[in-house]
PDB file of C-alpha atoms and ligand atoms in Angstrom:
ATOM      1  CA  MET A  11     -60.400  36.564 -67.988  1.00  0.00           C
ATOM      2  CA  ILE A  12     -63.340  35.535 -65.650  1.00  0.00           C
ATOM      3  CA  GLU A  13     -66.893  34.581 -66.961  1.00  0.00           C
ATOM      4  CA  SER A  14     -70.380  34.505 -65.647  1.00  0.00           C
ATOM      5  CA  GLY A  15     -70.684  32.185 -62.699  1.00  0.00           C
ATOM      6  CA  GLN A  16     -67.015  31.761 -62.470  1.00  0.00           C
ATOM      7  CA  THR A  17     -64.758  32.039 -59.308  1.00  0.00           C
ATOM      8  CA  MET A  18     -60.919  32.170 -59.404  1.00  0.00           C
ATOM      9  CA  ASP A  19     -58.288  32.300 -56.748  1.00  0.00           C
ATOM     10  CA  VAL A  20     -55.353  34.295 -58.014  1.00  0.00           C
ATOM     11  CA  LEU A  21     -51.730  34.208 -56.456  1.00  0.00           C
ATOM     12  CA  VAL A  22     -49.993  37.786 -57.030  1.00  0.00           C
ATOM     13  CA  THR A  23     -46.295  37.848 -56.143  1.00  0.00           C
ATOM     14  CA  ALA A  24     -45.468  41.471 -55.213  1.00  0.00           C
ATOM     15  CA  ASN A  25     -41.849  41.322 -56.568  1.00  0.00           C
ATOM     16  CA  GLN A  26     -41.828  44.732 -58.541  1.00  0.00           C
ATOM     17  CA  SER A  27     -40.044  47.673 -57.332  1.00  0.00           C
ATOM     18  CA  PRO A  28     -41.855  49.375 -54.203  1.00  0.00           C
ATOM     19  CA  GLY A  29     -44.280  51.884 -55.635  1.00  0.00           C
ATOM     20  CA  ARG A  30     -47.918  52.081 -56.988  1.00  0.00           C
ATOM     21  CA  TYR A  31     -49.463  50.028 -59.630  1.00  0.00           C
ATOM     22  CA  TYR A  32     -52.777  50.025 -61.397  1.00  0.00           C
ATOM     23  CA  LEU A  33     -54.969  47.070 -61.191  1.00  0.00           C
ATOM     24  CA  ALA A  34     -57.206  47.269 -64.218  1.00  0.00           C
ATOM     25  CA  ALA A  35     -60.599  45.371 -65.441  1.00  0.00           C
ATOM     26  CA  GLN A  36     -62.682  45.717 -68.276  1.00  0.00           C
ATOM     27  CA  GLU A  37     -65.697  44.025 -69.850  1.00  0.00           C
ATOM     28  CA  PHE A  38     -65.381  41.347 -72.497  1.00  0.00           C
ATOM     29  CA  SER A  39     -67.652  40.518 -75.238  1.00  0.00           C
ATOM     30  CA  SER A  40     -67.178  37.848 -77.796  1.00  0.00           C
ATOM     31  CA  GLU A  41     -70.301  38.452 -79.810  1.00  0.00           C
ATOM     32  CA  ASP A  42     -69.744  39.925 -83.231  1.00  0.00           C
ATOM     33  CA  ILE A  43     -72.646  42.335 -82.822  1.00  0.00           C
ATOM     34  CA  ASP A  44     -72.584  44.735 -79.768  1.00  0.00           C
ATOM     35  CA  PHE A  45     -75.993  43.922 -78.606  1.00  0.00           C
ATOM     36  CA  THR A  46     -75.560  45.588 -75.266  1.00  0.00           C
ATOM     37  CA  ASN A  47     -74.047  48.585 -76.401  1.00  0.00           C
ATOM     38  CA  PHE A  48     -72.243  48.822 -73.159  1.00  0.00           C
ATOM     39  CA  VAL A  49     -69.766  51.515 -72.091  1.00  0.00           C
ATOM     40  CA  HIS A  50     -66.290  50.027 -72.826  1.00  0.00           C
ATOM     41  CA  GLU A  51     -64.544  51.688 -69.775  1.00  0.00           C
ATOM     42  CA  VAL A  52     -61.605  50.465 -67.889  1.00  0.00           C
ATOM     43  CA  ALA A  53     -62.274  49.993 -64.084  1.00  0.00           C
ATOM     44  CA  THR A  54     -59.121  50.644 -62.025  1.00  0.00           C
ATOM     45  CA  ALA A  55     -57.912  50.353 -58.496  1.00  0.00           C
ATOM     46  CA  ILE A  56     -54.262  51.050 -57.298  1.00  0.00           C
ATOM     47  CA  ILE A  57     -52.074  48.606 -55.480  1.00  0.00           C
ATOM     48  CA  GLN A  58     -49.565  50.296 -53.231  1.00  0.00           C
ATOM     49  CA  TYR A  59     -46.611  48.729 -51.724  1.00  0.00           C
ATOM     50  CA  LYS A  60     -45.773  49.044 -47.975  1.00  0.00           C
ATOM     51  CA  GLY A  61     -42.669  50.736 -46.989  1.00  0.00           C
ATOM     52  CA  ASN A  62     -40.631  53.826 -47.872  1.00  0.00           C
ATOM     53  CA  PHE A  63     -40.441  54.598 -51.533  1.00  0.00           C
ATOM     54  CA  SER A  64     -40.662  57.941 -53.417  1.00  0.00           C
ATOM     55  CA  LEU A  65     -42.524  57.941 -56.402  1.00  0.00           C
ATOM     56  CA  THR A  66     -40.417  59.124 -59.454  1.00  0.00           C
ATOM     57  CA  SER A  67     -43.275  59.162 -61.808  1.00  0.00           C
ATOM     58  CA  PRO A  68     -47.011  58.382 -61.749  1.00  0.00           C
ATOM     59  CA  PRO A  69     -47.876  54.809 -62.560  1.00  0.00           C
ATOM     60  CA  SER A  70     -48.583  54.196 -66.187  1.00  0.00           C
ATOM     61  CA  TYR A  71     -52.519  54.128 -67.006  1.00  0.00           C
ATOM     62  CA  PRO A  72     -53.196  50.800 -68.149  1.00  0.00           C
ATOM     63  CA  ASN A  73     -55.701  51.714 -70.810  1.00  0.00           C
ATOM     64  CA  ASP A  74     -53.771  51.000 -74.002  1.00  0.00           C
ATOM     65  CA  THR A  75     -52.093  47.855 -72.652  1.00  0.00           C
ATOM     66  CA  LEU A  76     -55.235  46.000 -72.413  1.00  0.00           C
ATOM     67  CA  PRO A  77     -56.456  43.954 -75.367  1.00  0.00           C
ATOM     68  CA  LEU A  78     -59.487  45.227 -77.082  1.00  0.00           C
ATOM     69  CA  TYR A  79     -62.755  44.298 -75.399  1.00  0.00           C
ATOM     70  CA  HIS A  80     -63.777  41.933 -78.054  1.00  0.00           C
ATOM     71  CA  ASP A  81     -60.222  40.407 -78.727  1.00  0.00           C
ATOM     72  CA  TYR A  82     -61.518  36.759 -78.240  1.00  0.00           C
ATOM     73  CA  SER A  83     -58.248  35.093 -79.295  1.00  0.00           C
ATOM     74  CA  ALA A  84     -56.281  37.256 -76.645  1.00  0.00           C
ATOM     75  CA  ALA A  85     -58.803  35.760 -74.084  1.00  0.00           C
ATOM     76  CA  ALA A  86     -58.194  32.274 -75.464  1.00  0.00           C
ATOM     77  CA  SER A  87     -54.386  32.644 -75.318  1.00  0.00           C
ATOM     78  CA  PHE A  88     -54.725  34.051 -71.689  1.00  0.00           C
ATOM     79  CA  LYS A  89     -56.692  31.004 -70.699  1.00  0.00           C
ATOM     80  CA  GLN A  90     -54.305  28.619 -72.119  1.00  0.00           C
ATOM     81  CA  GLN A  91     -51.641  30.100 -69.569  1.00  0.00           C
ATOM     82  CA  LEU A  92     -53.630  29.351 -66.571  1.00  0.00           C
ATOM     83  CA  ARG A  93     -51.786  27.008 -64.165  1.00  0.00           C
ATOM     84  CA  SER A  94     -52.508  25.649 -60.697  1.00  0.00           C
ATOM     85  CA  LEU A  95     -49.775  25.472 -57.983  1.00  0.00           C
ATOM     86  CA  ALA A  96     -49.356  21.559 -58.263  1.00  0.00           C
ATOM     87  CA  SER A  97     -47.492  21.546 -54.946  1.00  0.00           C
ATOM     88  CA  GLU A  98     -47.416  19.322 -52.007  1.00  0.00           C
ATOM     89  CA  GLU A  99     -50.043  21.521 -50.255  1.00  0.00           C
ATOM     90  CA  HIS A 100     -52.072  21.885 -53.463  1.00  0.00           C
ATOM     91  CA  PRO A 101     -51.750  18.642 -55.268  1.00  0.00           C
ATOM     92  CA  VAL A 102     -52.932  17.760 -58.727  1.00  0.00           C
ATOM     93  CA  ASP A 103     -54.632  14.468 -59.580  1.00  0.00           C
ATOM     94  CA  VAL A 104     -55.695  14.401 -63.171  1.00  0.00           C
ATOM     95  CA  PRO A 105     -57.413  11.149 -64.080  1.00  0.00           C
ATOM     96  CA  GLY A 106     -55.156   9.124 -66.356  1.00  0.00           C
ATOM     97  CA  ASN A 107     -56.981   6.183 -67.977  1.00  0.00           C
ATOM     98  CA  VAL A 108     -60.243   7.797 -69.414  1.00  0.00           C
ATOM     99  CA  THR A 109     -63.202   5.547 -69.405  1.00  0.00           C
ATOM    100  CA  THR A 110     -65.795   7.758 -70.764  1.00  0.00           C
ATOM    101  CA  ARG A 111     -65.040  10.175 -73.587  1.00  0.00           C
ATOM    102  CA  MET A 112     -67.491  12.837 -74.677  1.00  0.00           C
ATOM    103  CA  PHE A 113     -67.315  15.166 -77.535  1.00  0.00           C
ATOM    104  CA  ILE A 114     -69.931  17.884 -77.229  1.00  0.00           C
ATOM    105  CA  THR A 115     -70.895  20.769 -79.398  1.00  0.00           C
ATOM    106  CA  VAL A 116     -72.093  24.123 -77.636  1.00  0.00           C
ATOM    107  CA  SER A 117     -74.201  25.922 -80.060  1.00  0.00           C
ATOM    108  CA  ALA A 118     -77.018  28.192 -81.002  1.00  0.00           C
ATOM    109  CA  ASN A 119     -79.690  26.166 -82.643  1.00  0.00           C
ATOM    110  CA  HIS A 120     -83.459  26.127 -83.773  1.00  0.00           C
ATOM    111  CA  VAL A 121     -86.191  24.102 -82.472  1.00  0.00           C
ATOM    112  CA  ALA A 122     -89.708  23.639 -83.716  1.00  0.00           C
ATOM    113  CA  CYS A 123     -92.155  26.223 -82.702  1.00  0.00           C
ATOM    114  CA  PRO A 124     -95.252  24.326 -81.671  1.00  0.00           C
ATOM    115  CA  ASP A 125     -98.037  26.552 -82.785  1.00  0.00           C
ATOM    116  CA  ASP A 126     -96.306  28.833 -85.273  1.00  0.00           C
ATOM    117  CA  SER A 127     -96.673  31.747 -82.703  1.00  0.00           C
ATOM    118  CA  CYS A 128     -92.995  32.479 -82.743  1.00  0.00           C
ATOM    119  CA  TYR A 129     -91.734  35.576 -84.365  1.00  0.00           C
ATOM    120  CA  LEU A 130     -89.542  33.398 -86.723  1.00  0.00           C
ATOM    121  CA  GLY A 131     -92.612  31.507 -87.793  1.00  0.00           C
ATOM    122  CA  ASP A 132     -92.295  27.687 -87.357  1.00  0.00           C
ATOM    123  CA  TYR A 133     -89.133  27.576 -85.506  1.00  0.00           C
ATOM    124  CA  LYS A 134     -87.577  29.510 -82.594  1.00  0.00           C
ATOM    125  CA  VAL A 135     -84.084  30.416 -81.334  1.00  0.00           C
ATOM    126  CA  ALA A 136     -82.672  27.817 -78.960  1.00  0.00           C
ATOM    127  CA  GLU A 137     -79.330  26.701 -77.514  1.00  0.00           C
ATOM    128  CA  ALA A 138     -78.235  23.170 -77.184  1.00  0.00           C
ATOM    129  CA  LEU A 139     -75.571  20.536 -76.351  1.00  0.00           C
ATOM    130  CA  ASN A 140     -74.893  17.957 -78.996  1.00  0.00           C
ATOM    131  CA  ASN A 141     -77.986  19.541 -80.775  1.00  0.00           C
ATOM    132  CA  ILE A 142     -80.394  18.419 -77.849  1.00  0.00           C
ATOM    133  CA  SER A 143     -82.000  21.444 -76.360  1.00  0.00           C
ATOM    134  CA  TRP A 144     -82.841  20.789 -72.785  1.00  0.00           C
ATOM    135  CA  GLU A 145     -86.424  20.665 -71.645  1.00  0.00           C
ATOM    136  CA  ASP A 146     -87.262  21.260 -67.970  1.00  0.00           C
ATOM    137  CA  PRO A 147     -89.104  18.168 -66.677  1.00  0.00           C
ATOM    138  CA  SER A 148     -92.285  18.211 -64.713  1.00  0.00           C
ATOM    139  CA  VAL A 149     -90.587  16.554 -61.878  1.00  0.00           C
ATOM    140  CA  ASP A 150     -87.035  17.223 -61.006  1.00  0.00           C
ATOM    141  CA  VAL A 151     -84.415  14.481 -62.259  1.00  0.00           C
ATOM    142  CA  LEU A 152     -83.232  13.798 -58.721  1.00  0.00           C
ATOM    143  CA  GLN A 153     -86.510  12.949 -57.298  1.00  0.00           C
ATOM    144  CA  ALA A 154     -87.473  10.904 -60.350  1.00  0.00           C
ATOM    145  CA  TYR A 155     -84.149   9.035 -60.248  1.00  0.00           C
ATOM    146  CA  CYS A 156     -84.405   8.334 -56.481  1.00  0.00           C
ATOM    147  CA  ARG A 157     -88.122   7.442 -56.471  1.00  0.00           C
ATOM    148  CA  ASN A 158     -88.190   5.617 -59.919  1.00  0.00           C
ATOM    149  CA  ILE A 159     -90.769   7.959 -61.451  1.00  0.00           C
ATOM    150  CA  SER A 160     -90.758   7.014 -64.944  1.00  0.00           C
ATOM    151  CA  GLY A 161     -91.497   9.145 -68.035  1.00  0.00           C
ATOM    152  CA  VAL A 162     -89.303  12.172 -66.548  1.00  0.00           C
ATOM    153  CA  TYR A 163     -86.176  11.902 -68.405  1.00  0.00           C
ATOM    154  CA  THR A 164     -84.334   9.660 -70.795  1.00  0.00           C
ATOM    155  CA  MET A 165     -80.728   8.193 -70.531  1.00  0.00           C
ATOM    156  CA  ASP A 166     -79.551   8.890 -74.005  1.00  0.00           C
ATOM    157  CA  PHE A 167     -77.565  11.954 -73.834  1.00  0.00           C
ATOM    158  CA  PRO A 168     -75.134  11.162 -76.642  1.00  0.00           C
ATOM    159  CA  ASP A 169     -71.267  11.280 -76.532  1.00  0.00           C
ATOM    160  CA  LEU A 170     -71.068  12.663 -80.001  1.00  0.00           C
ATOM    161  CA  PRO A 171     -73.027  15.360 -81.857  1.00  0.00           C
ATOM    162  CA  PRO A 172     -75.358  13.667 -84.728  1.00  0.00           C
ATOM    163  CA  VAL A 173     -73.007  14.760 -87.410  1.00  0.00           C
ATOM    164  CA  MET A 174     -69.614  15.979 -87.863  1.00  0.00           C
ATOM    165  CA  TYR A 175     -69.072  19.215 -89.972  1.00  0.00           C
ATOM    166  CA  ASN A 176     -66.591  22.113 -89.950  1.00  0.00           C
ATOM    167  CA  PHE A 177     -67.912  23.261 -86.566  1.00  0.00           C
ATOM    168  CA  THR A 178     -66.068  26.744 -86.517  1.00  0.00           C
ATOM    169  CA  GLY A 179     -66.633  27.386 -90.388  1.00  0.00           C
ATOM    170  CA  ASP A 180     -68.480  30.370 -92.075  1.00  0.00           C
ATOM    171  CA  ASP A 181     -71.912  30.142 -93.947  1.00  0.00           C
ATOM    172  CA  LEU A 182     -72.863  26.685 -92.093  1.00  0.00           C
ATOM    173  CA  SER A 183     -75.937  25.222 -93.547  1.00  0.00           C
ATOM    174  CA  THR A 184     -79.154  26.118 -91.381  1.00  0.00           C
ATOM    175  CA  SER A 185     -80.133  22.506 -91.330  1.00  0.00           C
ATOM    176  CA  LEU A 186     -77.358  21.569 -89.014  1.00  0.00           C
ATOM    177  CA  ALA A 187     -78.774  23.772 -86.419  1.00  0.00           C
ATOM    178  CA  GLU A 188     -81.966  21.920 -85.964  1.00  0.00           C
ATOM    179  CA  ALA A 189     -82.008  20.560 -82.594  1.00  0.00           C
ATOM    180  CA  ALA A 190     -84.175  18.054 -80.852  1.00  0.00           C
ATOM    181  CA  GLN A 191     -85.935  18.988 -77.486  1.00  0.00           C
ATOM    182  CA  GLY A 192     -85.593  16.727 -74.530  1.00  0.00           C
ATOM    183  CA  THR A 193     -84.669  15.773 -70.861  1.00  0.00           C
ATOM    184  CA  SER A 194     -81.748  13.642 -71.900  1.00  0.00           C
ATOM    185  CA  VAL A 195     -79.173  12.842 -69.321  1.00  0.00           C
ATOM    186  CA  LYS A 196     -75.998  10.870 -69.224  1.00  0.00           C
ATOM    187  CA  VAL A 197     -75.439   7.933 -66.799  1.00  0.00           C
ATOM    188  CA  LEU A 198     -71.976   7.352 -65.297  1.00  0.00           C
ATOM    189  CA  ASN A 199     -70.922   4.483 -63.078  1.00  0.00           C
ATOM    190  CA  TYR A 200     -69.303   5.292 -59.744  1.00  0.00           C
ATOM    191  CA  ASN A 201     -65.603   6.347 -60.222  1.00  0.00           C
ATOM    192  CA  GLU A 202     -65.589   6.424 -64.083  1.00  0.00           C
ATOM    193  CA  THR A 203     -62.946   8.868 -65.450  1.00  0.00           C
ATOM    194  CA  VAL A 204     -64.535  11.247 -67.756  1.00  0.00           C
ATOM    195  CA  GLU A 205     -62.982  13.344 -70.556  1.00  0.00           C
ATOM    196  CA  MET A 206     -65.272  15.924 -72.101  1.00  0.00           C
ATOM    197  CA  VAL A 207     -64.283  18.122 -75.046  1.00  0.00           C
ATOM    198  CA  PHE A 208     -66.617  21.106 -75.623  1.00  0.00           C
ATOM    199  CA  GLN A 209     -66.624  22.195 -79.171  1.00  0.00           C
ATOM    200  CA  GLY A 210     -67.814  25.888 -79.815  1.00  0.00           C
ATOM    201  CA  THR A 211     -69.547  25.896 -83.184  1.00  0.00           C
ATOM    202  CA  ASN A 212     -70.492  28.910 -85.553  1.00  0.00           C
ATOM    203  CA  LEU A 213     -73.908  27.838 -86.161  1.00  0.00           C
ATOM    204  CA  LEU A 214     -76.458  30.583 -87.167  1.00  0.00           C
ATOM    205  CA  ASP A 215     -73.407  32.724 -87.168  1.00  0.00           C
ATOM    206  CA  GLN A 216     -73.718  32.874 -83.427  1.00  0.00           C
ATOM    207  CA  SER A 217     -70.273  31.889 -82.076  1.00  0.00           C
ATOM    208  CA  GLU A 218     -69.513  33.179 -78.601  1.00  0.00           C
ATOM    209  CA  TYR A 219     -67.917  32.287 -75.376  1.00  0.00           C
ATOM    210  CA  HIS A 220     -69.958  29.585 -73.229  1.00  0.00           C
ATOM    211  CA  PRO A 221     -68.899  29.362 -69.726  1.00  0.00           C
ATOM    212  CA  MET A 222     -69.838  25.753 -68.916  1.00  0.00           C
ATOM    213  CA  HIS A 223     -70.634  25.167 -65.301  1.00  0.00           C
ATOM    214  CA  MET A 224     -70.997  21.824 -63.489  1.00  0.00           C
ATOM    215  CA  HIS A 225     -72.672  21.032 -60.338  1.00  0.00           C
ATOM    216  CA  GLY A 226     -71.207  18.483 -57.843  1.00  0.00           C
ATOM    217  CA  TYR A 227     -67.598  18.496 -59.268  1.00  0.00           C
ATOM    218  CA  GLY A 228     -64.404  20.577 -59.857  1.00  0.00           C
ATOM    219  CA  PHE A 229     -62.685  19.502 -63.014  1.00  0.00           C
ATOM    220  CA  TYR A 230     -59.351  20.018 -64.423  1.00  0.00           C
ATOM    221  CA  VAL A 231     -59.046  21.951 -67.707  1.00  0.00           C
ATOM    222  CA  ILE A 232     -56.381  20.120 -69.673  1.00  0.00           C
ATOM    223  CA  GLY A 233     -56.564  22.018 -73.200  1.00  0.00           C
ATOM    224  CA  VAL A 234     -57.957  24.956 -74.708  1.00  0.00           C
ATOM    225  CA  GLY A 235     -57.583  25.989 -78.277  1.00  0.00           C
ATOM    226  CA  LEU A 236     -59.129  27.862 -81.374  1.00  0.00           C
ATOM    227  CA  GLY A 237     -60.745  26.223 -84.333  1.00  0.00           C
ATOM    228  CA  ASN A 238     -61.874  22.580 -84.459  1.00  0.00           C
ATOM    229  CA  PHE A 239     -60.526  20.119 -81.897  1.00  0.00           C
ATOM    230  CA  ASP A 240     -58.139  17.696 -83.587  1.00  0.00           C
ATOM    231  CA  ASN A 241     -58.407  14.404 -81.723  1.00  0.00           C
ATOM    232  CA  GLU A 242     -55.133  13.232 -83.066  1.00  0.00           C
ATOM    233  CA  THR A 243     -52.737  16.439 -82.378  1.00  0.00           C
ATOM    234  CA  ASP A 244     -54.575  18.289 -79.638  1.00  0.00           C
ATOM    235  CA  PRO A 245     -54.410  15.674 -76.931  1.00  0.00           C
ATOM    236  CA  GLN A 246     -50.723  15.535 -77.352  1.00  0.00           C
ATOM    237  CA  MET A 247     -50.669  19.133 -76.071  1.00  0.00           C
ATOM    238  CA  TYR A 248     -52.802  18.364 -72.917  1.00  0.00           C
ATOM    239  CA  ASN A 249     -51.627  19.744 -69.543  1.00  0.00           C
ATOM    240  CA  LEU A 250     -51.675  16.783 -67.252  1.00  0.00           C
ATOM    241  CA  VAL A 251     -49.167  18.179 -64.847  1.00  0.00           C
ATOM    242  CA  ASP A 252     -50.525  21.634 -63.402  1.00  0.00           C
ATOM    243  CA  PRO A 253     -53.884  22.369 -64.913  1.00  0.00           C
ATOM    244  CA  SER A 254     -56.307  24.572 -63.103  1.00  0.00           C
ATOM    245  CA  LYS A 255     -59.206  22.864 -61.381  1.00  0.00           C
ATOM    246  CA  VAL A 256     -62.542  24.913 -61.525  1.00  0.00           C
ATOM    247  CA  ASN A 257     -66.091  24.225 -61.732  1.00  0.00           C
ATOM    248  CA  THR A 258     -66.847  26.669 -64.612  1.00  0.00           C
ATOM    249  CA  PHE A 259     -64.848  27.216 -67.626  1.00  0.00           C
ATOM    250  CA  GLY A 260     -65.621  29.329 -70.881  1.00  0.00           C
ATOM    251  CA  VAL A 261     -65.346  27.392 -74.169  1.00  0.00           C
ATOM    252  CA  PRO A 262     -63.536  29.881 -76.472  1.00  0.00           C
ATOM    253  CA  LYS A 263     -65.625  31.340 -79.456  1.00  0.00           C
ATOM    254  CA  ARG A 264     -64.835  29.277 -82.403  1.00  0.00           C
ATOM    255  CA  GLY A 265     -62.679  27.010 -80.236  1.00  0.00           C
ATOM    256  CA  TRP A 266     -62.638  24.168 -77.758  1.00  0.00           C
ATOM    257  CA  ALA A 267     -61.890  23.332 -74.317  1.00  0.00           C
ATOM    258  CA  ALA A 268     -61.038  19.742 -73.003  1.00  0.00           C
ATOM    259  CA  ILE A 269     -61.746  18.877 -69.188  1.00  0.00           C
ATOM    260  CA  ARG A 270     -61.385  15.852 -67.010  1.00  0.00           C
ATOM    261  CA  PHE A 271     -62.901  14.674 -63.758  1.00  0.00           C
ATOM    262  CA  ARG A 272     -63.454  11.422 -61.722  1.00  0.00           C
ATOM    263  CA  ALA A 273     -67.081  10.616 -61.218  1.00  0.00           C
ATOM    264  CA  ASN A 274     -66.831   9.805 -57.640  1.00  0.00           C
ATOM    265  CA  ASN A 275     -69.696  12.003 -56.317  1.00  0.00           C
ATOM    266  CA  PRO A 276     -72.765   9.950 -56.728  1.00  0.00           C
ATOM    267  CA  GLY A 277     -75.949  11.810 -57.408  1.00  0.00           C
ATOM    268  CA  VAL A 278     -77.827  13.866 -59.974  1.00  0.00           C
ATOM    269  CA  TRP A 279     -75.859  16.678 -61.323  1.00  0.00           C
ATOM    270  CA  TYR A 280     -76.945  19.609 -63.537  1.00  0.00           C
ATOM    271  CA  TRP A 281     -74.520  21.085 -65.705  1.00  0.00           C
ATOM    272  CA  HIS A 282     -75.008  24.115 -68.195  1.00  0.00           C
ATOM    273  CA  CYS A 283     -73.832  27.195 -69.747  1.00  0.00           C
ATOM    274  CA  HIS A 284     -73.733  30.051 -66.995  1.00  0.00           C
ATOM    275  CA  ILE A 285     -74.991  32.553 -69.526  1.00  0.00           C
ATOM    276  CA  ASN A 286     -78.560  32.362 -67.974  1.00  0.00           C
ATOM    277  CA  ARG A 287     -80.293  33.093 -71.286  1.00  0.00           C
ATOM    278  CA  HIS A 288     -78.426  30.124 -73.002  1.00  0.00           C
ATOM    279  CA  MET A 289     -79.292  27.878 -69.851  1.00  0.00           C
ATOM    280  CA  SER A 290     -83.019  28.853 -70.116  1.00  0.00           C
ATOM    281  CA  TRP A 291     -82.792  28.197 -73.993  1.00  0.00           C
ATOM    282  CA  GLY A 292     -81.643  24.752 -73.315  1.00  0.00           C
ATOM    283  CA  MET A 293     -77.902  24.626 -73.112  1.00  0.00           C
ATOM    284  CA  SER A 294     -78.069  22.302 -70.203  1.00  0.00           C
ATOM    285  CA  THR A 295     -78.177  18.636 -69.185  1.00  0.00           C
ATOM    286  CA  ALA A 296     -77.298  16.337 -66.180  1.00  0.00           C
ATOM    287  CA  PHE A 297     -75.112  13.441 -65.233  1.00  0.00           C
ATOM    288  CA  ILE A 298     -76.615  10.775 -63.055  1.00  0.00           C
ATOM    289  CA  VAL A 299     -73.661   9.144 -61.244  1.00  0.00           C
ATOM    290  CA  LYS A 300     -74.446   5.810 -59.773  1.00  0.00           C
ATOM    291  CA  ASN A 301     -73.681   4.581 -56.343  1.00  0.00           C
ATOM    292  CA  GLY A 302     -70.489   2.845 -55.558  1.00  0.00           C
ATOM    293  CA  ASP A 303     -70.367  -0.447 -53.598  1.00  0.00           C
ATOM    294  CA  MET A 304     -70.144   0.920 -50.090  1.00  0.00           C
ATOM    295  CA  GLU A 305     -72.240   3.203 -48.010  1.00  0.00           C
ATOM    296  CA  GLU A 306     -69.635   6.008 -48.152  1.00  0.00           C
ATOM    297  CA  THR A 307     -69.595   5.871 -51.970  1.00  0.00           C
ATOM    298  CA  SER A 308     -73.409   5.962 -52.016  1.00  0.00           C
ATOM    299  CA  MET A 309     -75.894   8.935 -52.088  1.00  0.00           C
ATOM    300  CA  ARG A 310     -77.529   9.518 -48.617  1.00  0.00           C
ATOM    301  CA  PRO A 311     -81.226   9.233 -48.434  1.00  0.00           C
ATOM    302  CA  SER A 312     -83.042  12.368 -48.635  1.00  0.00           C
ATOM    303  CA  PRO A 313     -84.369  13.674 -45.075  1.00  0.00           C
ATOM    304  CA  SER A 314     -87.901  13.186 -44.431  1.00  0.00           C
ATOM    305  CA  TYR A 315     -88.378  16.922 -43.966  1.00  0.00           C
ATOM    306  CA  LEU A 316     -87.017  17.724 -47.547  1.00  0.00           C
ATOM    307  CA  PRO A 317     -89.918  19.131 -49.500  1.00  0.00           C
ATOM    308  CA  PRO A 318     -90.353  17.982 -52.958  1.00  0.00           C
ATOM    309  CA  CYS A 319     -89.067  20.219 -55.845  1.00  0.00           C
ATOM    310  CA  ILE A 320     -91.642  20.762 -58.615  1.00  0.00           C
ATOM    311  CA  THR A 321     -90.879  22.741 -61.690  1.00  0.00           C
ATOM    312  CA  SER A 322     -93.384  22.793 -64.260  1.00  0.00           C
ATOM    313  CA  LYS A 323     -94.135  25.037 -67.094  1.00  0.00           C
ATOM    314  CA  ASP A 324     -97.863  24.720 -66.245  1.00  0.00           C
ATOM    315  CA  LYS A 325     -97.450  25.816 -62.623  1.00  0.00           C
ATOM    316  CA  PRO A 326     -95.422  28.540 -61.041  1.00  0.00           C
ATOM    317  CA  TYR A 327     -92.328  27.477 -59.177  1.00  0.00           C
ATOM    318  CA  GLY A 328     -92.825  26.263 -55.776  1.00  0.00           C
ATOM    319  CA  GLU A 329     -96.290  25.246 -56.154  1.00  0.00           C
ATOM    320  CA  ILE A 330     -96.482  21.675 -54.570  1.00  0.00           C
ATOM    321  CA  ASP A 331     -98.120  18.881 -56.653  1.00  0.00           C
ATOM    322  CA  GLN A 332    -100.528  17.604 -53.999  1.00  0.00           C
ATOM    323  CA  THR A 333    -100.347  13.858 -55.121  1.00  0.00           C
ATOM    324  CA  LEU A 334     -96.367  13.967 -54.458  1.00  0.00           C
ATOM    325  CA  LYS A 335     -96.900  15.896 -51.293  1.00  0.00           C
ATOM    326  CA  SER A 336     -99.201  13.366 -49.898  1.00  0.00           C
ATOM    327  CA  ASP A 337     -96.979  10.562 -51.191  1.00  0.00           C
ATOM    328  CA  ILE A 338     -94.034  11.931 -49.306  1.00  0.00           C
TER     329      ILE A 338
HETATM  330 CU1   CU B   6     -73.646  29.917 -73.658  1.00  0.00          CU
END
């Protein structure tokens, strides 16, 4: 089970009887409606052992041993089994004492349509984290942070959604899906130990996998489950011994995923759903990780030749704001 933007190192132990074996892959869709209408073919290759062996029978074709392409609970249970080596050469260092806990809904939402020009009338479809749909700022957050430019972002990204409800239930009220729009970031002190629980929702009957990707950090995936996260019982099942360390991980459809990392890389780090349509609809935010006490634990100054990065809805990407250019 590998998702948009994800990379995975896999160790295969060739411990079967020498012969030929199928390697099979198929597409996966967690959406209830088959929007893409793609061909659900199985892609195959053959792994052949070295050495002398005689084939008594052809390898069995894997078509009927794979889960259905939309079997999202099979995908979730596969993900629950992922383990790292946790050996001397590949050690695991899961943060123990958590100093910052965040519980974040990942959901389809509505935001206001400013001029009623949207096909849904006075609102439009969006995606959000804790019901905040990210708005691209006119100046990038890194530059605004480093150069103290005010009015670009707010430091109030919440640790909890605005209301608690039966996140994965059916027939959820549309009013729960109303999202605010903003450039809201979370500020972390250097070396904080962060636990984030991502909760998938069924808002607007739009539940699907969301591969959450973080820049600047790898994180440990310590728990995955279906349904609503239970903060009493689910943490007891956390894997703190040999969890996989990744920079992208899919929050299961109608389920949750828990991660931990240590904020020891100061800077401004974007994180977002790696389904790019969701990212562009607002399923994004950023961490600002403050400097530590020493030079080695602080951001380096940007080099003098670094051009400013301007992203503005009013201007094409790459066009430089002349006032900022002369300032630099
Ligand atoms: Cu998504």
